[in-house]
Amino acid sequence: MSDYEGGPAADDDLSLPRATVYKLIGEMLPDDIACAKDTRDLLLDCCNEFIHLIASESNEICEKEAKKTIAAEHVLAALHELGFEKYVAEVQEAYNEYRKQQTKDRGRKSAKLNQLGMSEEELLRSQELLFAQARMRLQSQETPDQASESTPASTGTQ
């Protein structure tokens, strides 16, 4: 039994999405093989335990290095420590792909900013101007009754 069992509500908080894992199981199996619900649930529990094990070991490595955030290097070291060396290359490859994608996404965002034809300072001034205009419109929509209700002098207490 796992340490985090405590009913369906507790499991859902600490678990991978059940439907996603079931879908992955279905995609991995040949068409002529069925998988019982109990077996799928067992696989889900095993996946969750594996993730918790790696996360716990990564956290310990992180703490030994006096770091506050678990980094990819901590996860790779945890895989080594726990005897999962054969997964390290694949995890490193997935991490490198992720980093490449993040770099592309950042490039797209900065390209979008450059395409606006305005400097960051000009954009900030424009934003401040829009906020000021919106504030003035909001204030002009207040009726005299609303304006007098919001001022302390109009409450009748002096």
XYZ file of C-alpha atoms in Angstrom:
158
model
C 0.000 0.000 0.000
C 1.141 3.513 -0.630
C 1.717 6.118 2.057
C -0.692 8.572 0.500
C -3.817 6.405 0.301
C -6.786 7.913 2.001
C -9.813 7.527 -0.183
C -10.763 8.823 -3.599
C -10.546 12.518 -2.718
C -6.995 12.233 -1.346
C -5.909 10.083 -4.292
C -7.212 12.583 -6.832
C -5.182 15.386 -5.244
C -1.920 13.449 -5.546
C -2.578 11.483 -8.691
C -2.013 11.660 -12.400
C -5.192 12.252 -14.394
C -6.917 8.875 -14.484
C -8.384 9.313 -17.985
C -5.000 10.272 -19.417
C -3.254 7.234 -17.933
C -6.057 4.957 -19.129
C -5.721 6.433 -22.621
C -1.951 5.862 -22.600
C -2.448 2.270 -21.482
C -4.937 1.736 -24.308
C -2.543 3.214 -26.869
C 0.358 1.053 -25.681
C -1.486 -2.263 -25.804
C -2.085 -4.217 -29.008
C -5.678 -4.070 -30.271
C -6.353 -7.713 -29.393
C -5.460 -7.310 -25.699
C -7.830 -5.866 -23.115
C -6.811 -4.460 -19.751
C -9.037 -4.925 -16.697
C -10.003 -1.870 -14.653
C -8.176 -3.243 -11.595
C -5.030 -3.594 -13.693
C -5.343 -0.040 -14.999
C -5.819 1.220 -11.432
C -2.749 -0.731 -10.304
C -0.695 0.786 -13.134
C -1.937 4.248 -12.164
C -0.879 3.623 -8.547
C 2.535 2.409 -9.728
C 3.006 5.531 -11.857
C 2.071 7.744 -8.926
C 4.441 5.891 -6.588
C 7.264 6.199 -9.122
C 6.725 9.947 -9.447
C 6.587 10.397 -5.675
C 9.762 8.353 -5.250
C 11.659 10.402 -7.832
C 10.276 13.670 -6.422
C 11.244 12.745 -2.853
C 14.770 11.737 -3.847
C 15.114 14.873 -5.996
C 14.021 16.965 -3.033
C 16.616 15.329 -0.771
C 19.362 15.984 -3.324
C 18.150 19.557 -3.669
C 18.246 20.070 0.104
C 21.770 18.596 0.328
C 22.878 21.251 -2.146
C 21.108 23.923 -0.053
C 18.821 24.789 -2.964
C 15.170 25.709 -2.632
C 13.976 24.672 -6.084
C 14.220 21.213 -7.605
C 16.009 21.501 -10.939
C 16.282 19.044 -13.817
C 19.772 18.123 -12.611
C 18.296 17.014 -9.272
C 15.813 14.741 -11.040
C 18.575 13.224 -13.174
C 20.702 12.663 -10.075
C 17.712 11.049 -8.331
C 17.270 8.640 -11.241
C 20.943 7.650 -10.854
C 20.675 7.309 -7.071
C 17.608 5.078 -7.307
C 19.076 2.791 -9.972
C 17.125 4.068 -12.981
C 20.210 4.940 -15.048
C 18.690 3.524 -18.212
C 16.079 6.324 -18.177
C 18.547 9.180 -17.766
C 19.378 9.590 -21.468
C 15.709 9.663 -22.477
C 14.798 12.095 -19.698
C 17.747 14.327 -20.666
C 16.606 14.257 -24.303
C 13.031 15.195 -23.335
C 14.372 18.012 -21.159
C 16.536 19.338 -24.000
C 13.517 19.321 -26.341
C 11.506 21.183 -23.725
C 14.249 23.818 -23.405
C 14.376 24.242 -27.195
C 10.612 24.739 -27.307
C 10.782 27.288 -24.488
C 13.461 29.208 -26.395
C 11.291 29.203 -29.527
C 8.275 30.421 -27.559
C 10.319 33.242 -26.002
C 11.547 34.196 -29.470
C 7.982 34.345 -30.748
C 6.917 36.578 -27.871
C 9.794 38.985 -28.411
C 9.168 38.946 -32.181
C 5.533 39.850 -31.517
C 6.704 42.763 -29.369
C 9.082 43.907 -32.120
C 6.321 43.723 -34.730
C 4.276 46.304 -32.828
C 6.765 48.955 -33.915
C 6.870 50.557 -30.476
C 9.524 50.465 -27.789
C 8.705 48.989 -24.406
C 8.645 52.476 -22.894
C 6.153 53.653 -25.546
C 3.979 50.625 -24.863
C 4.015 51.352 -21.126
C 3.076 55.007 -21.725
C 0.255 53.876 -24.010
C -0.954 51.428 -21.382
C -0.920 54.115 -18.680
C -2.855 56.445 -20.971
C -5.477 53.764 -21.630
C -5.831 53.136 -17.891
C -6.262 56.874 -17.246
C -8.916 57.141 -19.974
C -10.779 54.141 -18.562
C -10.618 55.646 -15.063
C -12.047 58.956 -16.354
C -14.868 57.144 -18.207
C -15.722 55.211 -15.060
C -15.777 58.374 -12.962
C -17.903 60.258 -15.493
C -20.470 57.436 -15.453
C -21.063 57.887 -11.728
C -24.280 59.739 -10.996
C -24.178 62.669 -8.544
C -25.889 60.457 -5.934
C -23.191 57.787 -6.278
C -20.422 60.371 -6.081
C -21.865 61.936 -2.907
C -22.331 58.502 -1.306
C -18.667 57.682 -1.787
C -17.345 60.842 -0.095
C -17.000 60.806 3.709
C -18.423 64.333 4.154
C -21.761 63.301 2.697
C -22.420 60.628 5.307
C -23.814 63.187 7.721
C -21.229 62.440 10.412
C -18.838 65.224 11.298
